[in-house]
PDB file of C-alpha atoms and ligand atoms in Angstrom:
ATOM      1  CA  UNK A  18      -8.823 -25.608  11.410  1.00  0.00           C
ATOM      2  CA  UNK A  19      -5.760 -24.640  13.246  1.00  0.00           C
ATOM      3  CA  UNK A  20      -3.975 -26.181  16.210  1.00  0.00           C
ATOM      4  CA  UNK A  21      -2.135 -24.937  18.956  1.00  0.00           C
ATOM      5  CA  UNK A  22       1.691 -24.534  17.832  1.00  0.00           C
ATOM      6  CA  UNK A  23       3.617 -27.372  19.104  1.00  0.00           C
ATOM      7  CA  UNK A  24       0.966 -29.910  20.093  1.00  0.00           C
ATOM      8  CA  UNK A  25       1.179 -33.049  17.965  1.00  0.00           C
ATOM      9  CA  UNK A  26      -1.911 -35.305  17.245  1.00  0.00           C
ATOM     10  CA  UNK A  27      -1.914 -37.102  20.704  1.00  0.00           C
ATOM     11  CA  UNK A  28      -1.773 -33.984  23.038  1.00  0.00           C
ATOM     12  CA  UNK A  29      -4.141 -32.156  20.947  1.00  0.00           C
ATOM     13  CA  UNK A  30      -6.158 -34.787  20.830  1.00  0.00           C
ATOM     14  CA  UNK A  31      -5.880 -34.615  24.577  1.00  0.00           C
ATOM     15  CA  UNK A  32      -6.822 -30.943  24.909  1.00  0.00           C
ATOM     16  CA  UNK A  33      -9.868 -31.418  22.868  1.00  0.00           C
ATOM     17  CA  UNK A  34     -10.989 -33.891  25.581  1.00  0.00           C
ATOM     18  CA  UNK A  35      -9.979 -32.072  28.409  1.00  0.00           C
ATOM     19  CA  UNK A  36     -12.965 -29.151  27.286  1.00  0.00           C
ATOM     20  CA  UNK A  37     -16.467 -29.126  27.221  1.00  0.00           C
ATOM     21  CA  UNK A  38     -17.968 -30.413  23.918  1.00  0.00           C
ATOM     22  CA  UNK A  39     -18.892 -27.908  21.661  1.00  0.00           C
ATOM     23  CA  UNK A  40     -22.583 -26.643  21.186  1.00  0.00           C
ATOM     24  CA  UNK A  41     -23.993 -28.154  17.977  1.00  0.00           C
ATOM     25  CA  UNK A  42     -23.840 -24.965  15.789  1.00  0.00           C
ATOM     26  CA  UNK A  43     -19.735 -24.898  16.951  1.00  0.00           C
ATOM     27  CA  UNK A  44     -19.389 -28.377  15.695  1.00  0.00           C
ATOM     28  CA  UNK A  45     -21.213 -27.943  12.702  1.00  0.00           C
ATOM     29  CA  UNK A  46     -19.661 -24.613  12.030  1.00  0.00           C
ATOM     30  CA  UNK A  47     -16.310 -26.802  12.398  1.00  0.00           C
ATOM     31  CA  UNK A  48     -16.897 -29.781  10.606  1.00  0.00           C
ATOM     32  CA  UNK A  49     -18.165 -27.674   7.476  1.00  0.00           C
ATOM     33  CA  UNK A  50     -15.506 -25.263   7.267  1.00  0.00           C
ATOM     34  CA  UNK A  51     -12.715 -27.794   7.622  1.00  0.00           C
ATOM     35  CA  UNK A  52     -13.947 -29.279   3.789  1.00  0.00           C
ATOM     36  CA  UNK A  53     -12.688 -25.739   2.820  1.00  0.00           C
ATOM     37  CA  UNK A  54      -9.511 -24.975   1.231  1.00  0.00           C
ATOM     38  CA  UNK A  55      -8.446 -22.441   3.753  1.00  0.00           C
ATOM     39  CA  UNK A  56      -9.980 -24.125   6.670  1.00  0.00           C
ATOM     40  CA  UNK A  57      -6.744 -23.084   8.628  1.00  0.00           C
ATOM     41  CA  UNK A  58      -7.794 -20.577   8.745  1.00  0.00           C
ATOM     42  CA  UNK A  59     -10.251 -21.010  11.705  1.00  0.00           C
ATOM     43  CA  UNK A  60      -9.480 -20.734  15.244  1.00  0.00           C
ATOM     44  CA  UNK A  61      -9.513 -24.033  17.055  1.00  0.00           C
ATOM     45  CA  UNK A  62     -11.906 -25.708  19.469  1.00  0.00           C
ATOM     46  CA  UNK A  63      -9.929 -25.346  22.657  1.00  0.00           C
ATOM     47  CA  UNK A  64      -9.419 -21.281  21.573  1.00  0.00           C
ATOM     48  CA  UNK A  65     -13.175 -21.183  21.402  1.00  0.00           C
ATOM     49  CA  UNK A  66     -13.590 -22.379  24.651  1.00  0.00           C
ATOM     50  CA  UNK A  67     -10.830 -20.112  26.019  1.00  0.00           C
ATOM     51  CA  UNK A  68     -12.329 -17.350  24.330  1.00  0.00           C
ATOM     52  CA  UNK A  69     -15.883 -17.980  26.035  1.00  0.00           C
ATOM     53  CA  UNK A  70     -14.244 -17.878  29.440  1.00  0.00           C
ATOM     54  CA  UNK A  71     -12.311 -14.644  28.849  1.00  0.00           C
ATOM     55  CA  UNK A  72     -15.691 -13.053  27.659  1.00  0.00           C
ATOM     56  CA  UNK A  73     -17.264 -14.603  30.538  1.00  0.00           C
ATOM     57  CA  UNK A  74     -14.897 -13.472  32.907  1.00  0.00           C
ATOM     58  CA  UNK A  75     -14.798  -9.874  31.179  1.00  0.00           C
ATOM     59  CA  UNK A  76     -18.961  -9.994  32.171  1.00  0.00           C
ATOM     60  CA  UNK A  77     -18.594  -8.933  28.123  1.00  0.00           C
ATOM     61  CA  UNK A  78     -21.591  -6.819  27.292  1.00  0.00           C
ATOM     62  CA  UNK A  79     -20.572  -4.965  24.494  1.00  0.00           C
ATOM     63  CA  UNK A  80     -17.706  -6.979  22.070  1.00  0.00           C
ATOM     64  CA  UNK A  81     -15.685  -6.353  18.678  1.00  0.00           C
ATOM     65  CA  UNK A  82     -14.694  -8.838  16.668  1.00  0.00           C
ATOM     66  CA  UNK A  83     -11.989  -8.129  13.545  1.00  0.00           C
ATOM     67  CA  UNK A  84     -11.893 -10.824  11.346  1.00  0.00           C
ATOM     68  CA  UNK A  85     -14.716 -13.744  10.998  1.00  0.00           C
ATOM     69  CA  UNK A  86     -14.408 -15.910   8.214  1.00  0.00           C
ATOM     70  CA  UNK A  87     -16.819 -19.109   9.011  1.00  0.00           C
ATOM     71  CA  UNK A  88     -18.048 -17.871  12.218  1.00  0.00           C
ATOM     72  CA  UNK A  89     -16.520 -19.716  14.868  1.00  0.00           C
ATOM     73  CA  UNK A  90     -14.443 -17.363  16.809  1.00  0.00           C
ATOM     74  CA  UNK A  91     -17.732 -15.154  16.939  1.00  0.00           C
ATOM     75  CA  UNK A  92     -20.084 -17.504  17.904  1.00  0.00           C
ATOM     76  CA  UNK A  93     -18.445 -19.229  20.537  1.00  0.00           C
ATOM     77  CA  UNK A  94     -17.960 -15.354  21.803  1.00  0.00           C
ATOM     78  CA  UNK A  95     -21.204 -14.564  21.504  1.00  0.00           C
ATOM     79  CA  UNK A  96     -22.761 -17.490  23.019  1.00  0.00           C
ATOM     80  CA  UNK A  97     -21.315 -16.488  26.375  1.00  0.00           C
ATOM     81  CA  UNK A  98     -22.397 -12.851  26.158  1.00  0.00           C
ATOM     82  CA  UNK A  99     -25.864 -14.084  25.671  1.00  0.00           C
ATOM     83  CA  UNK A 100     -26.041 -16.402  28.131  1.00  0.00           C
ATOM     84  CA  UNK A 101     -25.285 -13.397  30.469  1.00  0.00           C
ATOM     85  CA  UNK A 102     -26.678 -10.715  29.203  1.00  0.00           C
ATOM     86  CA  UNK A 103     -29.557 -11.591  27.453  1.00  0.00           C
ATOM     87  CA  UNK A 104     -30.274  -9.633  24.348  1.00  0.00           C
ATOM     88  CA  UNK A 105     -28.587  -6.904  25.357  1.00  0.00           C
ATOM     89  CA  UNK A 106     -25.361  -8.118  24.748  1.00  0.00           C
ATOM     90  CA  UNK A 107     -23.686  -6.861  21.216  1.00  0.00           C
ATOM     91  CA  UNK A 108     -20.920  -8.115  19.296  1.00  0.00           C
ATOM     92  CA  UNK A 109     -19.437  -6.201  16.480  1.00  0.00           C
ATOM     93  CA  UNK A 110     -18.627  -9.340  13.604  1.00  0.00           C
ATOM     94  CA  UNK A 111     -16.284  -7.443  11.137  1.00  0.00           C
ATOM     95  CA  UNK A 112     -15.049  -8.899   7.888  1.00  0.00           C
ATOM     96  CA  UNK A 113     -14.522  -7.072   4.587  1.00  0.00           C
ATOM     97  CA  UNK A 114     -15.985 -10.362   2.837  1.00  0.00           C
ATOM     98  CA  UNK A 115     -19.642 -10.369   2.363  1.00  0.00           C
ATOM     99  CA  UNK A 116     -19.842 -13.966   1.412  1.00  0.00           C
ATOM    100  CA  UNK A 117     -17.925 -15.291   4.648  1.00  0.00           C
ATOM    101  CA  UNK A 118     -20.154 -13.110   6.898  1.00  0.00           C
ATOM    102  CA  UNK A 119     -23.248 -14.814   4.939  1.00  0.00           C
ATOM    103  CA  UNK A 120     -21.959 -18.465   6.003  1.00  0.00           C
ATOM    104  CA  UNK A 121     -21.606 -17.343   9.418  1.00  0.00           C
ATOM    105  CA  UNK A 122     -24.714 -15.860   9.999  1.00  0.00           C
ATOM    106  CA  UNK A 123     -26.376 -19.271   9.299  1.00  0.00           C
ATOM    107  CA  UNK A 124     -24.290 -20.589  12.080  1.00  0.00           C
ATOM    108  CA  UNK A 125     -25.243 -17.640  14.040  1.00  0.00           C
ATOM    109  CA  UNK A 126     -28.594 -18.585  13.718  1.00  0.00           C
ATOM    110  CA  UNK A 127     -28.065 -22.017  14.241  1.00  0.00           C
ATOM    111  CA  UNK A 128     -25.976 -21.176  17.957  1.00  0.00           C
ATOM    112  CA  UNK A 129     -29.648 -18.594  18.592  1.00  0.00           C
ATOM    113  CA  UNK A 130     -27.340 -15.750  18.546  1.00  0.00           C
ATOM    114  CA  UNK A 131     -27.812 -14.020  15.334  1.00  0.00           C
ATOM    115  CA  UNK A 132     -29.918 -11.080  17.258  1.00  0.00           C
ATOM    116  CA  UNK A 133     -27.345 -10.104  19.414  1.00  0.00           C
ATOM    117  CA  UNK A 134     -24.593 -10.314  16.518  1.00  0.00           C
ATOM    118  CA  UNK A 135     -24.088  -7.344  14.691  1.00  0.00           C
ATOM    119  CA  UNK A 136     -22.172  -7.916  11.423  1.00  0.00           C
ATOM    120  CA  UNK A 137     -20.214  -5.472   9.754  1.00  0.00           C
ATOM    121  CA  UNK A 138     -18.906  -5.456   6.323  1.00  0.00           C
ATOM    122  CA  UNK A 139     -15.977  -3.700   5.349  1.00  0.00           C
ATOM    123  CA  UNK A 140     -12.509  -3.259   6.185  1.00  0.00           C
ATOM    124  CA  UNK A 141     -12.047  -2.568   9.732  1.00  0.00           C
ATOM    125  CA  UNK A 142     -10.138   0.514   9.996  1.00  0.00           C
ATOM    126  CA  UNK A 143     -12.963   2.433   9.065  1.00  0.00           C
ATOM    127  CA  UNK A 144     -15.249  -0.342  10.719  1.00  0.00           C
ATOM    128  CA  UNK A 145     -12.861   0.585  14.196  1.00  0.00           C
ATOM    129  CA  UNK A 146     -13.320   4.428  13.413  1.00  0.00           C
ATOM    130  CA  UNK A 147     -17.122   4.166  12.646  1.00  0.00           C
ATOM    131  CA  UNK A 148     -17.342   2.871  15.981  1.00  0.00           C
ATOM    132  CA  UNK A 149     -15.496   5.441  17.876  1.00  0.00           C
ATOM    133  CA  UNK A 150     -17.990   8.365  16.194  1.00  0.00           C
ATOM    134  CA  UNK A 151     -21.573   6.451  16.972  1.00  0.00           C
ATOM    135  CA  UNK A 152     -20.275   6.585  20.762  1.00  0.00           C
ATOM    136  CA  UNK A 153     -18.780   3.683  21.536  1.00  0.00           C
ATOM    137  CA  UNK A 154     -15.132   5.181  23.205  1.00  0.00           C
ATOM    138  CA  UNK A 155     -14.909   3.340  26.625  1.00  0.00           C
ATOM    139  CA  UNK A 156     -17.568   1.301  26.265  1.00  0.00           C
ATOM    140  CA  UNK A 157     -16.089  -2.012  25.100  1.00  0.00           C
ATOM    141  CA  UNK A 158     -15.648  -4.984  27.433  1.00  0.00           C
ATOM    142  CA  UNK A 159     -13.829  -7.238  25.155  1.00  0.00           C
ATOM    143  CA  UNK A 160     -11.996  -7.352  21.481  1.00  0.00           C
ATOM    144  CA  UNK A 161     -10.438 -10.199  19.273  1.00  0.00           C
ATOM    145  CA  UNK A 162      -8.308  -9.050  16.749  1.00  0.00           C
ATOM    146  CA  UNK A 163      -7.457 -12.290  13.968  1.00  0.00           C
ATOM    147  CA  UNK A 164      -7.406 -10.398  10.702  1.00  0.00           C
ATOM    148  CA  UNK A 165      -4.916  -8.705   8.007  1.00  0.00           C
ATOM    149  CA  UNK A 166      -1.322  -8.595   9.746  1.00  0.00           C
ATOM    150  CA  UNK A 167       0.163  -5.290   8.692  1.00  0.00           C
ATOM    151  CA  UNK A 168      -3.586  -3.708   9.738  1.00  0.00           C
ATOM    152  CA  UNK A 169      -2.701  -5.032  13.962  1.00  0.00           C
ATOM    153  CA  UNK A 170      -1.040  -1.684  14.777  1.00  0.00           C
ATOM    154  CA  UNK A 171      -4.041   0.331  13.916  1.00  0.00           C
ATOM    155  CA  UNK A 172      -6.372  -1.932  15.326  1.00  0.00           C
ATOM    156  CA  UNK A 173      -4.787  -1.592  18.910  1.00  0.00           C
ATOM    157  CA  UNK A 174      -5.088   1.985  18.706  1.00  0.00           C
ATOM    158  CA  UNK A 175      -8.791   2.244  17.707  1.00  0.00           C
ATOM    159  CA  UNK A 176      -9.057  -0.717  20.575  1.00  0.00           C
ATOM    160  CA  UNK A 177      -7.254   1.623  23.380  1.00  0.00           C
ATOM    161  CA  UNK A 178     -10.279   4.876  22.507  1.00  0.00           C
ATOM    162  CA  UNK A 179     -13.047   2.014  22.325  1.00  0.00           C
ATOM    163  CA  UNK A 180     -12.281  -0.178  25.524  1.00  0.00           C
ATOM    164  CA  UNK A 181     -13.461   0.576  29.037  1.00  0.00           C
ATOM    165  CA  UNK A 182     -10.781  -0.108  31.515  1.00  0.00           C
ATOM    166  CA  UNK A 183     -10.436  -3.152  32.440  1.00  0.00           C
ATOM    167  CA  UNK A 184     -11.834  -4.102  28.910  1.00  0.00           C
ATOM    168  CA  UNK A 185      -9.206  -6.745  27.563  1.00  0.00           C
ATOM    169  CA  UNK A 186      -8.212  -7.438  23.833  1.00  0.00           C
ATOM    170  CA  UNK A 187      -6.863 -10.457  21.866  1.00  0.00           C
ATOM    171  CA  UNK A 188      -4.523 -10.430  18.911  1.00  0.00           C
ATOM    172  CA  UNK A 189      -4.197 -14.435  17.328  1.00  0.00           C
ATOM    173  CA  UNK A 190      -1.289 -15.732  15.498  1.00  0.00           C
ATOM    174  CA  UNK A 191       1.141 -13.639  17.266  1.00  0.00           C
ATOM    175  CA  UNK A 192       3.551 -17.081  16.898  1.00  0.00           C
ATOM    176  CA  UNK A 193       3.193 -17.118  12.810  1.00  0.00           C
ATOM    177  CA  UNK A 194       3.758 -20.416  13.186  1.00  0.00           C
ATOM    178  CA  UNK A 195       6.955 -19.679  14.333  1.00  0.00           C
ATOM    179  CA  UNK A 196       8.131 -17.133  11.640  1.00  0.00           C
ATOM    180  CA  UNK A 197       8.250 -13.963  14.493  1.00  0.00           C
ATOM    181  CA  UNK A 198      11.757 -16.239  16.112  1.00  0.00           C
ATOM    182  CA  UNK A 199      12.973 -16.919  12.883  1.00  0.00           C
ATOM    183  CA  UNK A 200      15.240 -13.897  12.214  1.00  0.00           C
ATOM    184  CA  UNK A 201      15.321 -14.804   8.503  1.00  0.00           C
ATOM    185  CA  UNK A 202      11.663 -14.009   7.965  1.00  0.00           C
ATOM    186  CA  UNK A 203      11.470 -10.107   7.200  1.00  0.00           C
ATOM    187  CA  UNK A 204       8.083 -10.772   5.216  1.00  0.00           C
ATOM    188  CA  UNK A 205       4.685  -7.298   6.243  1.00  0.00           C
ATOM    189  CA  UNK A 206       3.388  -9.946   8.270  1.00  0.00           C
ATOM    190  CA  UNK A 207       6.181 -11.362  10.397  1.00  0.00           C
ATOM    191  CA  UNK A 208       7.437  -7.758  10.755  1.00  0.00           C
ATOM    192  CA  UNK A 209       3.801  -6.609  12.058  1.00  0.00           C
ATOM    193  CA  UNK A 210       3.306  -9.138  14.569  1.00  0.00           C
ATOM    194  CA  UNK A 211       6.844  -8.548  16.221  1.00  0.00           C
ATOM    195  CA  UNK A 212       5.879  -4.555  15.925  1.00  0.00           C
ATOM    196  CA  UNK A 213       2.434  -5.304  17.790  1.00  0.00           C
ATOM    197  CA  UNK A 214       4.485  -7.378  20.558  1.00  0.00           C
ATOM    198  CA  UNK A 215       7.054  -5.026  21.442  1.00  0.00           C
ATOM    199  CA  UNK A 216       4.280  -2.236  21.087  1.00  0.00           C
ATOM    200  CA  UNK A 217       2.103  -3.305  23.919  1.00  0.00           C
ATOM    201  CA  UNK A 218       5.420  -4.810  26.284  1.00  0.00           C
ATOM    202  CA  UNK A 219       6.245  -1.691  26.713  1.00  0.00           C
ATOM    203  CA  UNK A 220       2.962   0.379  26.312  1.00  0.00           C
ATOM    204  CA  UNK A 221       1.869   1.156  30.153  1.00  0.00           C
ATOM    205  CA  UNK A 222      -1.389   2.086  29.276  1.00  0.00           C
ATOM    206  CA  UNK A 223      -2.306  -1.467  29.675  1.00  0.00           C
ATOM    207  CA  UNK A 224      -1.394  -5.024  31.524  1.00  0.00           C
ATOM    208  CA  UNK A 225      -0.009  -7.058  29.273  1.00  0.00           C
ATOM    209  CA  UNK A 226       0.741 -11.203  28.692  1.00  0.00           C
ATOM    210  CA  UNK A 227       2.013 -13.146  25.560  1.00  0.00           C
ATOM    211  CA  UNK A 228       1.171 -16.907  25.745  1.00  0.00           C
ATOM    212  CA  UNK A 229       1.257 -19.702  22.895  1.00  0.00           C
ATOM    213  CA  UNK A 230      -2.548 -20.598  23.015  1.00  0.00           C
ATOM    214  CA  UNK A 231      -2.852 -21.760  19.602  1.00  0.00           C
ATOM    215  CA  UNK A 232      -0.863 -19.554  16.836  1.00  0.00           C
ATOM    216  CA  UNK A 233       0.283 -17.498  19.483  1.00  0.00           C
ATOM    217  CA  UNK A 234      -2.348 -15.354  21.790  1.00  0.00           C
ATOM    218  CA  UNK A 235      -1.133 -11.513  23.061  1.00  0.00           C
ATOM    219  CA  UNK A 236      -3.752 -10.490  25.826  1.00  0.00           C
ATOM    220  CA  UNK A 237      -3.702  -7.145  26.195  1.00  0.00           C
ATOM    221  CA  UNK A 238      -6.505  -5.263  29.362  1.00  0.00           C
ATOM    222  CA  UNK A 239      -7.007  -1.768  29.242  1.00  0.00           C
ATOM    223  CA  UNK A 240      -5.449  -0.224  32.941  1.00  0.00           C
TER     224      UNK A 240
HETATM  225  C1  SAM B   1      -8.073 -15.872  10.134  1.00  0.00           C
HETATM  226  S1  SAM B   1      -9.600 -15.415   9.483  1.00  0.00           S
HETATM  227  C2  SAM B   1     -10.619 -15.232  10.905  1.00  0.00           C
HETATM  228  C3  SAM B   1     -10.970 -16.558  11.568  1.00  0.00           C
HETATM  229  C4  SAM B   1     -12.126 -16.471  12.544  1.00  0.00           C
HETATM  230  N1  SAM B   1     -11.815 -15.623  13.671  1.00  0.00           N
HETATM  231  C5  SAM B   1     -12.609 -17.830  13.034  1.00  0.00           C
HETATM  232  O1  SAM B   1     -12.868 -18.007  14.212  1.00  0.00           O
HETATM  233  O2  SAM B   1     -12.766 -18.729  12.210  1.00  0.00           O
HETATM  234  C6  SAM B   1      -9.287 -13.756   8.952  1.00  0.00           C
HETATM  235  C7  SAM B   1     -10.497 -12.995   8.393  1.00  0.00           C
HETATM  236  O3  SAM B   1     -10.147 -11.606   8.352  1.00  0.00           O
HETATM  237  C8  SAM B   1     -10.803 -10.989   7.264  1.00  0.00           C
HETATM  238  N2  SAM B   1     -10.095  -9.735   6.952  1.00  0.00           N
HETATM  239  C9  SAM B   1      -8.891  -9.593   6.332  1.00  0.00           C
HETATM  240  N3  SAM B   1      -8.557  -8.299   6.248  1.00  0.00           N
HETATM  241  C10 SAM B   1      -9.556  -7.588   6.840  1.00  0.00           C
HETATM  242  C11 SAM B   1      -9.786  -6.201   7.074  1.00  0.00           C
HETATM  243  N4  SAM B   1      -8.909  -5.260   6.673  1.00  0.00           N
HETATM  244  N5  SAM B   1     -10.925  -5.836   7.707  1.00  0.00           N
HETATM  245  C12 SAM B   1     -11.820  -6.773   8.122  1.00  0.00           C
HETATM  246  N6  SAM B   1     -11.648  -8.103   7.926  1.00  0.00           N
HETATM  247  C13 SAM B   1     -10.537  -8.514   7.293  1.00  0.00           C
HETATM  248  C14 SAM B   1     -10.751 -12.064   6.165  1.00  0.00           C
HETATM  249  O4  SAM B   1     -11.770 -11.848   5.205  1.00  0.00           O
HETATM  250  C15 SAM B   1     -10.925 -13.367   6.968  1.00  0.00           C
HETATM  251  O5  SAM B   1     -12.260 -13.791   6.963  1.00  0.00           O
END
């Protein structure tokens, strides 16, 4: 699991405290994953509980997610569309990885919101574009984008034809743990997430703010 970039132990440790505890499926989604080599991978508590406010204050109905691994990101997501909306609410969980998606969805079911999850399996251009063609242009409240790099610059266009306005979008690890101010690093990745960040600073199509929540969090809400 991942912590915000620049926090040591004590002020993390801080943060943590400073939220709500996690619902048991969170924790145990957490706690499991983090015995996992690539546990970094994973977004961290005080992102989930960001994350559940944004949807919450999005009123998120209707929500993509690129990139799930364990779960967490999704489930903390979908917990607050459900406690709003009921069954109706719908979250798009893509992944190309058939095995991660299966660990989530017994956290899913764990959190009680494996009905209004909808996983998809595949890479997510075509995911993104599969969307747009069963109807679904203008009709999403909220996206979080935390998969491959170099794939961030199609993702926001797909996200601009399927978000309402207002809608708002998320794109993690803008910060690369630094690498984007390091003018050394020249690596797809690094490269990508600077692209994506001058992309939507100067795209007026939406409002626009970059902040260091964890890896680095661009927020992005369609005008
Ligand atoms: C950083 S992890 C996501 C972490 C997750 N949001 C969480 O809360 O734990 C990135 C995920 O993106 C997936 N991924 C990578 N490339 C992808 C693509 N082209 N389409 C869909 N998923 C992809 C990987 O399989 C991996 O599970």
């Amino acid at each position: 699991m991942s912590r915000s970039i620049g926090l040591d132990e004590t002020l993390t440790a801080y943060v943590r405290g400073a939220n709500r505890e996690e619902i048991p499926a969170l924790k145990r989604c957490r706690e499991e994953t983090a015995k996992r080599d690539d546990a970094r991978m994973q977004i961290s508590p005080e992102q989930g509980a960001f994350m559940d406010l944004i949807a919450r204050m999005t009123g998120a109905k209707t929500a993509v997610e690129i990139g799930v691994y364990t779960g967490y990101s999704a489930l903390a997501t979908a917990r607050a569309m459900k406690d709003m909306h009921g069954e109706n609410a719908r979250l798009f969980a893509c992944d190309v990885s058939a095995d991660l998606i299966g660990i989530a969805e017994t956290y899913w079911a764990d959190g009680d919101v494996a009905d209004v999850i909808q996983p998809v399996i595949g890479d997510a251009r075509r995911t993104l574009a599969g969307l747009v063609e069963d109807g679904l242009a203008e009709q999403v409240d909220f996206m979080f984008v935390d998969a491959d790099k170099t794939g961030y610059p199609d993702y926001y266009a797909a996200a601009l034809t399927l978000l309402r306005p207002g809608g708002v979008i998320l794109f993690d690890n803008v910060l690369w743990s630094g690498s984007v101010a390091n003018p050394e690093k020249t690596d797809d990745d690094t490269e990508a997430l600077r692209a994506i960040t001058a992309k939507v600073r100067r795209d007026d199509r939406v409002h626009m703010a970059f902040t260091a929540i964890g890896d680095g969090l661009l927020m992005a809400m369609k005008k």
